[in-house]
């Protein structure tokens, strides 16, 4: 139990550190926007000091729901629970985010929610194919048992494309690089994405927390597929994600239809190929 | 007990004949509703009581033979009067085959002719609940629908007759033990749907004639094969097919499969569904639920012993076909805006999943029965909500459901909860088991198609939920126009829907304690499946239950606090009007790609392949 709690708290702490590191590195690169080093944390604190733009209880309730499900899912992923529970938790979290975006009459919010639903089809396909592949290889869906398997037989060797697909799904959720579904096509952070236009003040702070927790969930999930000790695997997946965040700043943006096609090819196609490949071997 | 079995099947037909004596109007509507309730109560009685062949009441064989012949002659005469000459030729062939077969062979009918095994009982219970719950809403809706039209008494009578016959046909298909019985009840189903189509004459009906011809063609082939089956097995008993019948087994299995698919209109093609179910929402819903979901599954379950030992190639093709139906349903619900079409697509998806999983193993059959029953009940509830909305608002366009949570909060809560229950049913009970069964292990293509269908259905439900819970322009619904009966029925039905979904795991326990019929393979690991932890499994406090229950309580508390704190404040968006509407979920698909064509190519190719492989077995 102590280990689970440590992982739970550790992931919550590490994800903001990734954003701080990204901020630090970007500040050091010439030609990039310069901000305060602690800008992401400062922004979060600032949000919590403001009042909401919309006073509708329902609109303010959705981020709370999303955050709750993110925390539950984080617990599941830290405890190495059944991957189907993690999928259901992430789906519920997304439901709250998407419905929340439609809960006001913000046209950009509604449009982003529509794209969010389309995006959901991609990453949930990836996750479910990953679950099916995982079961095919390890004959279990319990992630805690997957660690055991992964340490004895290198799981990555049998599921390389599934791991790559999951990483792409994490990039899709983080609006990174060629997988940016943001409307303004210049998403420096989640705040620029239209999905969160209905929120302001505390609600937006809760949304930001939710997104950090979600990033942590994806990183921990990917780390289960890596062959090293859990903390090393998590560190490796974190470094890869940070690299993707940094690369994202120099990658040109595309129209969302193109992004959707890219997402299906990389996040949907790779795990599907791996899954069929398991039957061929 | 025997009387009840017989009554469930023949009772609605007797009531149908009595209904002709009742003048059209309120009395006849009440009569039909009472019939549906009686049907449901009989199903409950059958479900509770253990089955026994000893105390069965048998009708003489000649009665069933006469009923079968009279039904075929009736269809022949009606088609002749309607100038549907192809159908009349086909039904003429059926009548002659039946008569000649009886004269020359005079075979003994199966004894008992009707009996329910445990999976049939579960399906009957679910189907009768659908009828009892949905019929009052349907009749109230139709009263308003027909009030705007002239000379409607005959049409109303046709619909009521169709409903009663549909009940009888469904119960018959679930209970039939004889191959001629299967033919008879399929014909009843055909007549019932024919009555619906006749009542709503429109351009779609003419196009539906093509499907009706195919249905009669398949029934003719089935009828023509009965003498051969009798020759090979020496009886008309369905379980008699379990005997050594050689390679013909494959052909019979393919014919049963085709019968279930064609009678249930389970073709992944939007054009075919829209043509066939071009009726008002509740009638279309009730027809699709019974005809396309419950009946095909009941028929396939009856022949499950035939499929389990089948040629692996043909089985794989059938499973892929089921998955394709699933994807087709999900995709077409994605591109629809009308709630009725969305729900029809979801229903096809449910039926497709049932078809995919039914052939694999004993465990997957349990899953199929449980999931099909629970999903059909949930979709019925959604159909009922949509019918009520259409009754009150005059539209069933999903885009027009904005602001519903303010106009009809209870309806929004019920619909949202039912959708979430439907969405997560595979997660908390079935998918886990599905992954354990051989379906996953042996059918990668089907599994990928199944996953695709699941996520597409999720996307559709998410879109719908986002509309239901979103803000919109204020419109008013007069509280007077919301009939009291709707207010009473909806909450009761919702509780039952929630119970059916959350206690889905208990279905496995129920099956576990049932005796295994002759010729059936025992479940391999049912004990292990029943005791799986980690997933929402009601009656056993597990992690899933704590997770769901805890989340609901916390969310409820948060909402209450926020609502209390903001009660006096005015909302910022009350005066604005909505400026942006939803667009299709498939808007991103490149214009050159047409998934509809791909699906059509897929199902035609699969059908040809299945037929080809089946015929190749005859060498």
PDB file of N, CA and C in Angstrom, chain A residues 54-56 58 60-61 64-65 68-69 72 76 81-82 84-85 87-89 91-92 95-96 98-99 102-103 105 107 110-111 114-115 117 121 124-125 128-129 135-136 141 257 260 264 275-276 279, chain B residues 405-406 424 427 431-432 435-436 440-441 444 447-448 451-452 454-455 459 462-463 465-466 469-472 534 543 547 555 558-559 562 566 569 571-573 576 578-580 582-583 585 587-588:
ATOM      1  N   UNK A  54     -18.055  31.487 -15.773  1.00  0.00           N
ATOM      2  CA  UNK A  54     -19.458  31.065 -15.775  1.00  0.00           C
ATOM      3  C   UNK A  54     -19.839  30.590 -14.385  1.00  0.00           C
ATOM      4  N   UNK A  55     -21.009  31.021 -13.951  1.00  0.00           N
ATOM      5  CA  UNK A  55     -21.445  30.613 -12.627  1.00  0.00           C
ATOM      6  C   UNK A  55     -22.381  29.417 -12.643  1.00  0.00           C
ATOM      7  N   UNK A  56     -22.519  28.789 -13.814  1.00  0.00           N
ATOM      8  CA  UNK A  56     -23.434  27.639 -13.877  1.00  0.00           C
ATOM      9  C   UNK A  56     -22.849  26.492 -13.045  1.00  0.00           C
ATOM     10  N   UNK A  58     -23.409  23.415 -13.197  1.00  0.00           N
ATOM     11  CA  UNK A  58     -23.084  22.255 -14.031  1.00  0.00           C
ATOM     12  C   UNK A  58     -21.716  22.436 -14.700  1.00  0.00           C
ATOM     13  N   UNK A  60     -19.269  24.191 -13.656  1.00  0.00           N
ATOM     14  CA  UNK A  60     -18.187  24.097 -12.662  1.00  0.00           C
ATOM     15  C   UNK A  60     -18.040  22.677 -12.128  1.00  0.00           C
ATOM     16  N   UNK A  61     -19.100  21.922 -12.287  1.00  0.00           N
ATOM     17  CA  UNK A  61     -19.081  20.546 -11.766  1.00  0.00           C
ATOM     18  C   UNK A  61     -18.274  19.609 -12.669  1.00  0.00           C
ATOM     19  N   UNK A  64     -14.593  19.161 -11.908  1.00  0.00           N
ATOM     20  CA  UNK A  64     -14.416  18.420 -10.649  1.00  0.00           C
ATOM     21  C   UNK A  64     -14.574  16.925 -10.915  1.00  0.00           C
ATOM     22  N   UNK A  65     -15.601  16.590 -11.715  1.00  0.00           N
ATOM     23  CA  UNK A  65     -15.828  15.181 -12.076  1.00  0.00           C
ATOM     24  C   UNK A  65     -14.635  14.606 -12.822  1.00  0.00           C
ATOM     25  N   UNK A  68     -11.793  14.059 -10.452  1.00  0.00           N
ATOM     26  CA  UNK A  68     -12.045  12.904  -9.582  1.00  0.00           C
ATOM     27  C   UNK A  68     -11.708  11.601 -10.313  1.00  0.00           C
ATOM     28  N   UNK A  69     -12.195  11.485 -11.538  1.00  0.00           N
ATOM     29  CA  UNK A  69     -11.917  10.254 -12.293  1.00  0.00           C
ATOM     30  C   UNK A  69     -10.437  10.128 -12.649  1.00  0.00           C
ATOM     31  N   UNK A  72      -8.855   8.770  -9.514  1.00  0.00           N
ATOM     32  CA  UNK A  72      -9.179   7.339  -9.350  1.00  0.00           C
ATOM     33  C   UNK A  72      -8.334   6.506 -10.315  1.00  0.00           C
ATOM     34  N   UNK A  76      -5.541   3.560  -9.790  1.00  0.00           N
ATOM     35  CA  UNK A  76      -5.572   2.241 -10.449  1.00  0.00           C
ATOM     36  C   UNK A  76      -4.247   1.935 -11.151  1.00  0.00           C
ATOM     37  N   UNK A  81      -3.644  -2.050 -11.397  1.00  0.00           N
ATOM     38  CA  UNK A  81      -4.961  -2.706 -11.499  1.00  0.00           C
ATOM     39  C   UNK A  81      -5.226  -3.210 -12.916  1.00  0.00           C
ATOM     40  N   UNK A  82      -6.418  -3.742 -13.086  1.00  0.00           N
ATOM     41  CA  UNK A  82      -6.870  -4.223 -14.382  1.00  0.00           C
ATOM     42  C   UNK A  82      -6.887  -3.070 -15.395  1.00  0.00           C
ATOM     43  N   UNK A  84      -8.616  -2.643 -17.943  1.00  0.00           N
ATOM     44  CA  UNK A  84      -9.965  -2.243 -18.349  1.00  0.00           C
ATOM     45  C   UNK A  84     -10.546  -1.198 -17.398  1.00  0.00           C
ATOM     46  N   UNK A  85     -10.179  -1.316 -16.132  1.00  0.00           N
ATOM     47  CA  UNK A  85     -10.628  -0.286 -15.175  1.00  0.00           C
ATOM     48  C   UNK A  85      -9.983   1.051 -15.521  1.00  0.00           C
ATOM     49  N   UNK A  87      -9.017   1.987 -18.509  1.00  0.00           N
ATOM     50  CA  UNK A  87      -9.691   2.503 -19.717  1.00  0.00           C
ATOM     51  C   UNK A  87     -11.017   3.156 -19.333  1.00  0.00           C
ATOM     52  N   UNK A  88     -11.769   2.479 -18.474  1.00  0.00           N
ATOM     53  CA  UNK A  88     -13.077   3.039 -18.110  1.00  0.00           C
ATOM     54  C   UNK A  88     -12.914   4.350 -17.343  1.00  0.00           C
ATOM     55  N   UNK A  89     -11.898   4.426 -16.480  1.00  0.00           N
ATOM     56  CA  UNK A  89     -11.649   5.663 -15.745  1.00  0.00           C
ATOM     57  C   UNK A  89     -11.272   6.809 -16.670  1.00  0.00           C
ATOM     58  N   UNK A  91     -11.961   7.048 -19.806  1.00  0.00           N
ATOM     59  CA  UNK A  91     -13.108   7.387 -20.645  1.00  0.00           C
ATOM     60  C   UNK A  91     -14.074   8.289 -19.881  1.00  0.00           C
ATOM     61  N   UNK A  92     -14.306   7.957 -18.624  1.00  0.00           N
ATOM     62  CA  UNK A  92     -15.221   8.793 -17.818  1.00  0.00           C
ATOM     63  C   UNK A  92     -14.646  10.203 -17.657  1.00  0.00           C
ATOM     64  N   UNK A  95     -15.199  12.020 -20.753  1.00  0.00           N
ATOM     65  CA  UNK A  95     -16.622  12.367 -20.882  1.00  0.00           C
ATOM     66  C   UNK A  95     -16.923  13.683 -20.166  1.00  0.00           C
ATOM     67  N   UNK A  96     -16.398  13.809 -18.960  1.00  0.00           N
ATOM     68  CA  UNK A  96     -16.639  15.031 -18.198  1.00  0.00           C
ATOM     69  C   UNK A  96     -16.007  16.243 -18.888  1.00  0.00           C
ATOM     70  N   UNK A  98     -15.369  16.611 -22.126  1.00  0.00           N
ATOM     71  CA  UNK A  98     -16.055  16.930 -23.386  1.00  0.00           C
ATOM     72  C   UNK A  98     -17.430  17.527 -23.142  1.00  0.00           C
ATOM     73  N   UNK A  99     -18.166  16.920 -22.224  1.00  0.00           N
ATOM     74  CA  UNK A  99     -19.508  17.450 -21.940  1.00  0.00           C
ATOM     75  C   UNK A  99     -19.381  18.836 -21.330  1.00  0.00           C
ATOM     76  N   UNK A 102     -19.172  21.525 -23.830  1.00  0.00           N
ATOM     77  CA  UNK A 102     -20.451  21.843 -24.491  1.00  0.00           C
ATOM     78  C   UNK A 102     -21.442  22.491 -23.527  1.00  0.00           C
ATOM     79  N   UNK A 103     -21.067  22.585 -22.268  1.00  0.00           N
ATOM     80  CA  UNK A 103     -22.060  22.984 -21.276  1.00  0.00           C
ATOM     81  C   UNK A 103     -22.400  24.467 -21.326  1.00  0.00           C
ATOM     82  N   UNK A 105     -22.489  28.045 -24.170  1.00  0.00           N
ATOM     83  CA  UNK A 105     -22.729  28.262 -25.606  1.00  0.00           C
ATOM     84  C   UNK A 105     -21.489  28.735 -26.343  1.00  0.00           C
ATOM     85  N   UNK A 107     -18.965  28.701 -28.867  1.00  0.00           N
ATOM     86  CA  UNK A 107     -18.883  27.931 -30.117  1.00  0.00           C
ATOM     87  C   UNK A 107     -17.567  27.184 -30.275  1.00  0.00           C
ATOM     88  N   UNK A 110     -17.602  24.062 -28.188  1.00  0.00           N
ATOM     89  CA  UNK A 110     -18.418  22.987 -28.779  1.00  0.00           C
ATOM     90  C   UNK A 110     -17.663  22.340 -29.936  1.00  0.00           C
ATOM     91  N   UNK A 111     -17.023  23.184 -30.744  1.00  0.00           N
ATOM     92  CA  UNK A 111     -16.279  22.657 -31.889  1.00  0.00           C
ATOM     93  C   UNK A 111     -15.109  21.776 -31.402  1.00  0.00           C
ATOM     94  N   UNK A 114     -16.304  18.452 -30.286  1.00  0.00           N
ATOM     95  CA  UNK A 114     -16.550  17.526 -31.411  1.00  0.00           C
ATOM     96  C   UNK A 114     -15.258  16.864 -31.862  1.00  0.00           C
ATOM     97  N   UNK A 115     -14.225  17.673 -31.949  1.00  0.00           N
ATOM     98  CA  UNK A 115     -12.922  17.109 -32.322  1.00  0.00           C
ATOM     99  C   UNK A 115     -12.418  16.183 -31.224  1.00  0.00           C
ATOM    100  N   UNK A 117     -14.228  14.321 -29.363  1.00  0.00           N
ATOM    101  CA  UNK A 117     -14.916  13.025 -29.479  1.00  0.00           C
ATOM    102  C   UNK A 117     -14.244  12.196 -30.574  1.00  0.00           C
ATOM    103  N   UNK A 121     -12.006   8.484 -30.185  1.00  0.00           N
ATOM    104  CA  UNK A 121     -12.087   7.203 -30.911  1.00  0.00           C
ATOM    105  C   UNK A 121     -10.683   6.643 -31.157  1.00  0.00           C
ATOM    106  N   UNK A 124      -8.898   5.638 -27.570  1.00  0.00           N
ATOM    107  CA  UNK A 124      -9.526   4.482 -26.910  1.00  0.00           C
ATOM    108  C   UNK A 124      -9.312   3.218 -27.742  1.00  0.00           C
ATOM    109  N   UNK A 125      -9.242   3.375 -29.064  1.00  0.00           N
ATOM    110  CA  UNK A 125      -8.915   2.222 -29.916  1.00  0.00           C
ATOM    111  C   UNK A 125      -7.510   1.718 -29.560  1.00  0.00           C
ATOM    112  N   UNK A 128      -7.566  -0.052 -26.142  1.00  0.00           N
ATOM    113  CA  UNK A 128      -8.236  -1.354 -26.145  1.00  0.00           C
ATOM    114  C   UNK A 128      -7.441  -2.390 -26.937  1.00  0.00           C
ATOM    115  N   UNK A 129      -6.822  -1.948 -28.017  1.00  0.00           N
ATOM    116  CA  UNK A 129      -5.969  -2.875 -28.772  1.00  0.00           C
ATOM    117  C   UNK A 129      -4.754  -3.254 -27.923  1.00  0.00           C
ATOM    118  N   UNK A 135      -3.107  -8.993 -23.197  1.00  0.00           N
ATOM    119  CA  UNK A 135      -3.695 -10.254 -22.758  1.00  0.00           C
ATOM    120  C   UNK A 135      -3.165 -11.415 -23.593  1.00  0.00           C
ATOM    121  N   UNK A 136      -3.036 -11.168 -24.883  1.00  0.00           N
ATOM    122  CA  UNK A 136      -2.553 -12.221 -25.780  1.00  0.00           C
ATOM    123  C   UNK A 136      -1.158 -12.688 -25.372  1.00  0.00           C
ATOM    124  N   UNK A 141      -4.720  -9.191 -17.500  1.00  0.00           N
ATOM    125  CA  UNK A 141      -4.965  -7.762 -17.731  1.00  0.00           C
ATOM    126  C   UNK A 141      -4.538  -6.940 -16.514  1.00  0.00           C
ATOM    127  N   UNK A 257      -8.021  17.694 -39.685  1.00  0.00           N
ATOM    128  CA  UNK A 257      -8.341  16.477 -40.452  1.00  0.00           C
ATOM    129  C   UNK A 257      -7.062  15.681 -40.739  1.00  0.00           C
ATOM    130  N   UNK A 260      -5.985  14.087 -37.593  1.00  0.00           N
ATOM    131  CA  UNK A 260      -6.805  12.897 -37.317  1.00  0.00           C
ATOM    132  C   UNK A 260      -6.291  11.691 -38.124  1.00  0.00           C
ATOM    133  N   UNK A 264      -4.738   8.250 -36.566  1.00  0.00           N
ATOM    134  CA  UNK A 264      -5.217   6.895 -36.865  1.00  0.00           C
ATOM    135  C   UNK A 264      -4.075   6.014 -37.375  1.00  0.00           C
ATOM    136  N   UNK A 275      -0.802  -6.322 -33.035  1.00  0.00           N
ATOM    137  CA  UNK A 275      -1.785  -7.307 -32.569  1.00  0.00           C
ATOM    138  C   UNK A 275      -1.913  -8.461 -33.570  1.00  0.00           C
ATOM    139  N   UNK A 276      -1.972  -8.104 -34.844  1.00  0.00           N
ATOM    140  CA  UNK A 276      -2.084  -9.156 -35.869  1.00  0.00           C
ATOM    141  C   UNK A 276      -0.764  -9.931 -35.972  1.00  0.00           C
ATOM    142  N   UNK A 279      -0.258 -12.987 -33.922  1.00  0.00           N
ATOM    143  CA  UNK A 279      -0.874 -14.224 -34.413  1.00  0.00           C
ATOM    144  C   UNK A 279      -0.051 -14.885 -35.516  1.00  0.00           C
TER     145      UNK A 279
ATOM    146  N   UNK B 405     -31.899  19.378 -20.209  1.00  0.00           N
ATOM    147  CA  UNK B 405     -31.736  19.199 -18.764  1.00  0.00           C
ATOM    148  C   UNK B 405     -32.442  20.276 -17.964  1.00  0.00           C
ATOM    149  N   UNK B 406     -32.792  21.379 -18.638  1.00  0.00           N
ATOM    150  CA  UNK B 406     -33.570  22.401 -17.935  1.00  0.00           C
ATOM    151  C   UNK B 406     -35.062  22.165 -18.133  1.00  0.00           C
ATOM    152  N   UNK B 424     -20.835   1.272 -20.467  1.00  0.00           N
ATOM    153  CA  UNK B 424     -19.845   0.588 -19.640  1.00  0.00           C
ATOM    154  C   UNK B 424     -20.184  -0.864 -19.350  1.00  0.00           C
ATOM    155  N   UNK B 427     -17.480  -3.164 -20.064  1.00  0.00           N
ATOM    156  CA  UNK B 427     -16.307  -3.037 -19.203  1.00  0.00           C
ATOM    157  C   UNK B 427     -16.514  -3.711 -17.860  1.00  0.00           C
ATOM    158  N   UNK B 431     -16.634  -7.603 -21.253  1.00  0.00           N
ATOM    159  CA  UNK B 431     -15.428  -7.593 -22.079  1.00  0.00           C
ATOM    160  C   UNK B 431     -14.330  -8.441 -21.452  1.00  0.00           C
ATOM    161  N   UNK B 432     -14.242  -8.331 -20.142  1.00  0.00           N
ATOM    162  CA  UNK B 432     -13.235  -9.125 -19.437  1.00  0.00           C
ATOM    163  C   UNK B 432     -13.424 -10.610 -19.749  1.00  0.00           C
ATOM    164  N   UNK B 435     -12.606 -11.398 -23.288  1.00  0.00           N
ATOM    165  CA  UNK B 435     -11.180 -11.528 -23.554  1.00  0.00           C
ATOM    166  C   UNK B 435     -10.665 -12.895 -23.121  1.00  0.00           C
ATOM    167  N   UNK B 436     -11.309 -13.444 -22.104  1.00  0.00           N
ATOM    168  CA  UNK B 436     -10.858 -14.735 -21.626  1.00  0.00           C
ATOM    169  C   UNK B 436     -11.282 -15.870 -22.537  1.00  0.00           C
ATOM    170  N   UNK B 440     -11.084 -14.031 -28.402  1.00  0.00           N
ATOM    171  CA  UNK B 440      -9.894 -13.200 -28.552  1.00  0.00           C
ATOM    172  C   UNK B 440      -8.720 -14.029 -29.065  1.00  0.00           C
ATOM    173  N   UNK B 441      -8.616 -15.206 -28.518  1.00  0.00           N
ATOM    174  CA  UNK B 441      -7.442 -16.008 -28.835  1.00  0.00           C
ATOM    175  C   UNK B 441      -7.387 -16.412 -30.306  1.00  0.00           C
ATOM    176  N   UNK B 444      -8.328 -12.536 -34.421  1.00  0.00           N
ATOM    177  CA  UNK B 444      -7.786 -11.172 -34.308  1.00  0.00           C
ATOM    178  C   UNK B 444      -8.541 -10.144 -35.140  1.00  0.00           C
ATOM    179  N   UNK B 447     -11.720  -9.291 -33.450  1.00  0.00           N
ATOM    180  CA  UNK B 447     -11.474  -8.514 -32.230  1.00  0.00           C
ATOM    181  C   UNK B 447     -11.209  -7.048 -32.567  1.00  0.00           C
ATOM    182  N   UNK B 448     -10.435  -6.815 -33.633  1.00  0.00           N
ATOM    183  CA  UNK B 448     -10.162  -5.429 -34.031  1.00  0.00           C
ATOM    184  C   UNK B 448     -11.438  -4.741 -34.493  1.00  0.00           C
ATOM    185  N   UNK B 451     -13.491  -3.948 -31.426  1.00  0.00           N
ATOM    186  CA  UNK B 451     -12.967  -2.768 -30.714  1.00  0.00           C
ATOM    187  C   UNK B 451     -13.378  -1.498 -31.452  1.00  0.00           C
ATOM    188  N   UNK B 452     -13.255  -1.528 -32.782  1.00  0.00           N
ATOM    189  CA  UNK B 452     -13.634  -0.351 -33.575  1.00  0.00           C
ATOM    190  C   UNK B 452     -15.102  -0.012 -33.332  1.00  0.00           C
ATOM    191  N   UNK B 454     -16.961  -0.804 -30.778  1.00  0.00           N
ATOM    192  CA  UNK B 454     -17.176  -0.326 -29.403  1.00  0.00           C
ATOM    193  C   UNK B 454     -16.825   1.147 -29.251  1.00  0.00           C
ATOM    194  N   UNK B 455     -15.712   1.536 -29.857  1.00  0.00           N
ATOM    195  CA  UNK B 455     -15.313   2.943 -29.677  1.00  0.00           C
ATOM    196  C   UNK B 455     -16.215   3.877 -30.496  1.00  0.00           C
ATOM    197  N   UNK B 459     -18.337   6.903 -29.018  1.00  0.00           N
ATOM    198  CA  UNK B 459     -18.300   8.272 -29.556  1.00  0.00           C
ATOM    199  C   UNK B 459     -19.716   8.794 -29.775  1.00  0.00           C
ATOM    200  N   UNK B 462     -21.193   9.618 -26.458  1.00  0.00           N
ATOM    201  CA  UNK B 462     -20.561  10.840 -25.935  1.00  0.00           C
ATOM    202  C   UNK B 462     -21.146  12.075 -26.601  1.00  0.00           C
ATOM    203  N   UNK B 463     -21.324  11.997 -27.899  1.00  0.00           N
ATOM    204  CA  UNK B 463     -21.874  13.156 -28.621  1.00  0.00           C
ATOM    205  C   UNK B 463     -23.285  13.458 -28.118  1.00  0.00           C
ATOM    206  N   UNK B 465     -24.599  12.618 -25.230  1.00  0.00           N
ATOM    207  CA  UNK B 465     -24.544  13.132 -23.853  1.00  0.00           C
ATOM    208  C   UNK B 465     -24.127  14.597 -23.827  1.00  0.00           C
ATOM    209  N   UNK B 466     -23.170  14.936 -24.702  1.00  0.00           N
ATOM    210  CA  UNK B 466     -22.698  16.324 -24.717  1.00  0.00           C
ATOM    211  C   UNK B 466     -23.826  17.265 -25.132  1.00  0.00           C
ATOM    212  N   UNK B 469     -26.546  17.434 -22.043  1.00  0.00           N
ATOM    213  CA  UNK B 469     -26.163  18.177 -20.844  1.00  0.00           C
ATOM    214  C   UNK B 469     -25.691  19.595 -21.149  1.00  0.00           C
ATOM    215  N   UNK B 470     -25.780  19.985 -22.404  1.00  0.00           N
ATOM    216  CA  UNK B 470     -25.249  21.307 -22.743  1.00  0.00           C
ATOM    217  C   UNK B 470     -26.334  22.371 -22.671  1.00  0.00           C
ATOM    218  N   UNK B 471     -25.855  23.608 -22.659  1.00  0.00           N
ATOM    219  CA  UNK B 471     -26.791  24.727 -22.605  1.00  0.00           C
ATOM    220  C   UNK B 471     -27.291  25.021 -24.006  1.00  0.00           C
ATOM    221  N   UNK B 472     -28.477  25.579 -24.094  1.00  0.00           N
ATOM    222  CA  UNK B 472     -29.011  25.929 -25.410  1.00  0.00           C
ATOM    223  C   UNK B 472     -30.075  26.988 -25.290  1.00  0.00           C
ATOM    224  N   UNK B 534     -12.309  -7.416  -9.511  1.00  0.00           N
ATOM    225  CA  UNK B 534     -11.771  -6.192 -10.108  1.00  0.00           C
ATOM    226  C   UNK B 534     -12.751  -5.466 -10.984  1.00  0.00           C
ATOM    227  N   UNK B 543     -13.650  -4.141  -5.962  1.00  0.00           N
ATOM    228  CA  UNK B 543     -13.039  -2.833  -6.235  1.00  0.00           C
ATOM    229  C   UNK B 543     -13.919  -2.005  -7.169  1.00  0.00           C
ATOM    230  N   UNK B 547     -15.389   1.603  -6.487  1.00  0.00           N
ATOM    231  CA  UNK B 547     -14.999   2.654  -7.440  1.00  0.00           C
ATOM    232  C   UNK B 547     -16.227   3.390  -7.966  1.00  0.00           C
ATOM    233  N   UNK B 555     -19.402  12.707  -6.560  1.00  0.00           N
ATOM    234  CA  UNK B 555     -19.889  13.617  -7.597  1.00  0.00           C
ATOM    235  C   UNK B 555     -21.224  14.235  -7.202  1.00  0.00           C
ATOM    236  N   UNK B 558     -20.578  16.887  -4.607  1.00  0.00           N
ATOM    237  CA  UNK B 558     -19.977  18.092  -5.228  1.00  0.00           C
ATOM    238  C   UNK B 558     -21.054  18.903  -5.943  1.00  0.00           C
ATOM    239  N   UNK B 559     -21.899  18.197  -6.680  1.00  0.00           N
ATOM    240  CA  UNK B 559     -22.932  18.909  -7.434  1.00  0.00           C
ATOM    241  C   UNK B 559     -23.897  19.612  -6.488  1.00  0.00           C
ATOM    242  N   UNK B 562     -22.228  22.742  -5.075  1.00  0.00           N
ATOM    243  CA  UNK B 562     -22.126  23.802  -6.086  1.00  0.00           C
ATOM    244  C   UNK B 562     -23.493  24.402  -6.381  1.00  0.00           C
ATOM    245  N   UNK B 566     -24.627  28.330  -5.704  1.00  0.00           N
ATOM    246  CA  UNK B 566     -24.937  29.189  -6.854  1.00  0.00           C
ATOM    247  C   UNK B 566     -26.421  29.368  -7.090  1.00  0.00           C
ATOM    248  N   UNK B 569     -27.581  32.908  -7.952  1.00  0.00           N
ATOM    249  CA  UNK B 569     -26.900  33.630  -9.029  1.00  0.00           C
ATOM    250  C   UNK B 569     -27.522  33.340 -10.383  1.00  0.00           C
ATOM    251  N   UNK B 571     -27.392  32.721 -14.344  1.00  0.00           N
ATOM    252  CA  UNK B 571     -26.383  32.144 -15.230  1.00  0.00           C
ATOM    253  C   UNK B 571     -26.029  33.144 -16.322  1.00  0.00           C
ATOM    254  N   UNK B 572     -24.786  33.065 -16.744  1.00  0.00           N
ATOM    255  CA  UNK B 572     -24.295  34.066 -17.694  1.00  0.00           C
ATOM    256  C   UNK B 572     -24.810  33.839 -19.099  1.00  0.00           C
ATOM    257  N   UNK B 573     -25.266  32.620 -19.387  1.00  0.00           N
ATOM    258  CA  UNK B 573     -25.563  32.317 -20.786  1.00  0.00           C
ATOM    259  C   UNK B 573     -27.049  32.193 -21.076  1.00  0.00           C
ATOM    260  N   UNK B 576     -28.012  34.382 -24.218  1.00  0.00           N
ATOM    261  CA  UNK B 576     -27.351  34.183 -25.509  1.00  0.00           C
ATOM    262  C   UNK B 576     -28.074  33.096 -26.309  1.00  0.00           C
ATOM    263  N   UNK B 578     -27.524  29.907 -29.152  1.00  0.00           N
ATOM    264  CA  UNK B 578     -26.495  28.996 -29.646  1.00  0.00           C
ATOM    265  C   UNK B 578     -26.142  29.357 -31.084  1.00  0.00           C
ATOM    266  N   UNK B 579     -24.880  29.409 -31.358  1.00  0.00           N
ATOM    267  CA  UNK B 579     -24.467  29.833 -32.699  1.00  0.00           C
ATOM    268  C   UNK B 579     -23.787  28.716 -33.482  1.00  0.00           C
ATOM    269  N   UNK B 580     -23.472  27.663 -32.814  1.00  0.00           N
ATOM    270  CA  UNK B 580     -22.715  26.618 -33.505  1.00  0.00           C
ATOM    271  C   UNK B 580     -23.349  25.256 -33.264  1.00  0.00           C
ATOM    272  N   UNK B 582     -23.427  20.961 -34.035  1.00  0.00           N
ATOM    273  CA  UNK B 582     -22.506  19.835 -34.175  1.00  0.00           C
ATOM    274  C   UNK B 582     -22.329  19.418 -35.624  1.00  0.00           C
ATOM    275  N   UNK B 583     -21.188  18.868 -35.874  1.00  0.00           N
ATOM    276  CA  UNK B 583     -21.010  18.265 -37.179  1.00  0.00           C
ATOM    277  C   UNK B 583     -20.694  16.789 -37.023  1.00  0.00           C
ATOM    278  N   UNK B 585     -19.379  13.033 -36.829  1.00  0.00           N
ATOM    279  CA  UNK B 585     -18.194  12.449 -36.196  1.00  0.00           C
ATOM    280  C   UNK B 585     -17.213  11.918 -37.232  1.00  0.00           C
ATOM    281  N   UNK B 587     -16.453  13.551 -40.030  1.00  0.00           N
ATOM    282  CA  UNK B 587     -16.092  14.656 -40.924  1.00  0.00           C
ATOM    283  C   UNK B 587     -14.631  14.590 -41.374  1.00  0.00           C
ATOM    284  N   UNK B 588     -13.822  13.937 -40.586  1.00  0.00           N
ATOM    285  CA  UNK B 588     -12.383  13.896 -40.890  1.00  0.00           C
ATOM    286  C   UNK B 588     -12.043  12.891 -41.985  1.00  0.00           C
TER     287      UNK B 588
END
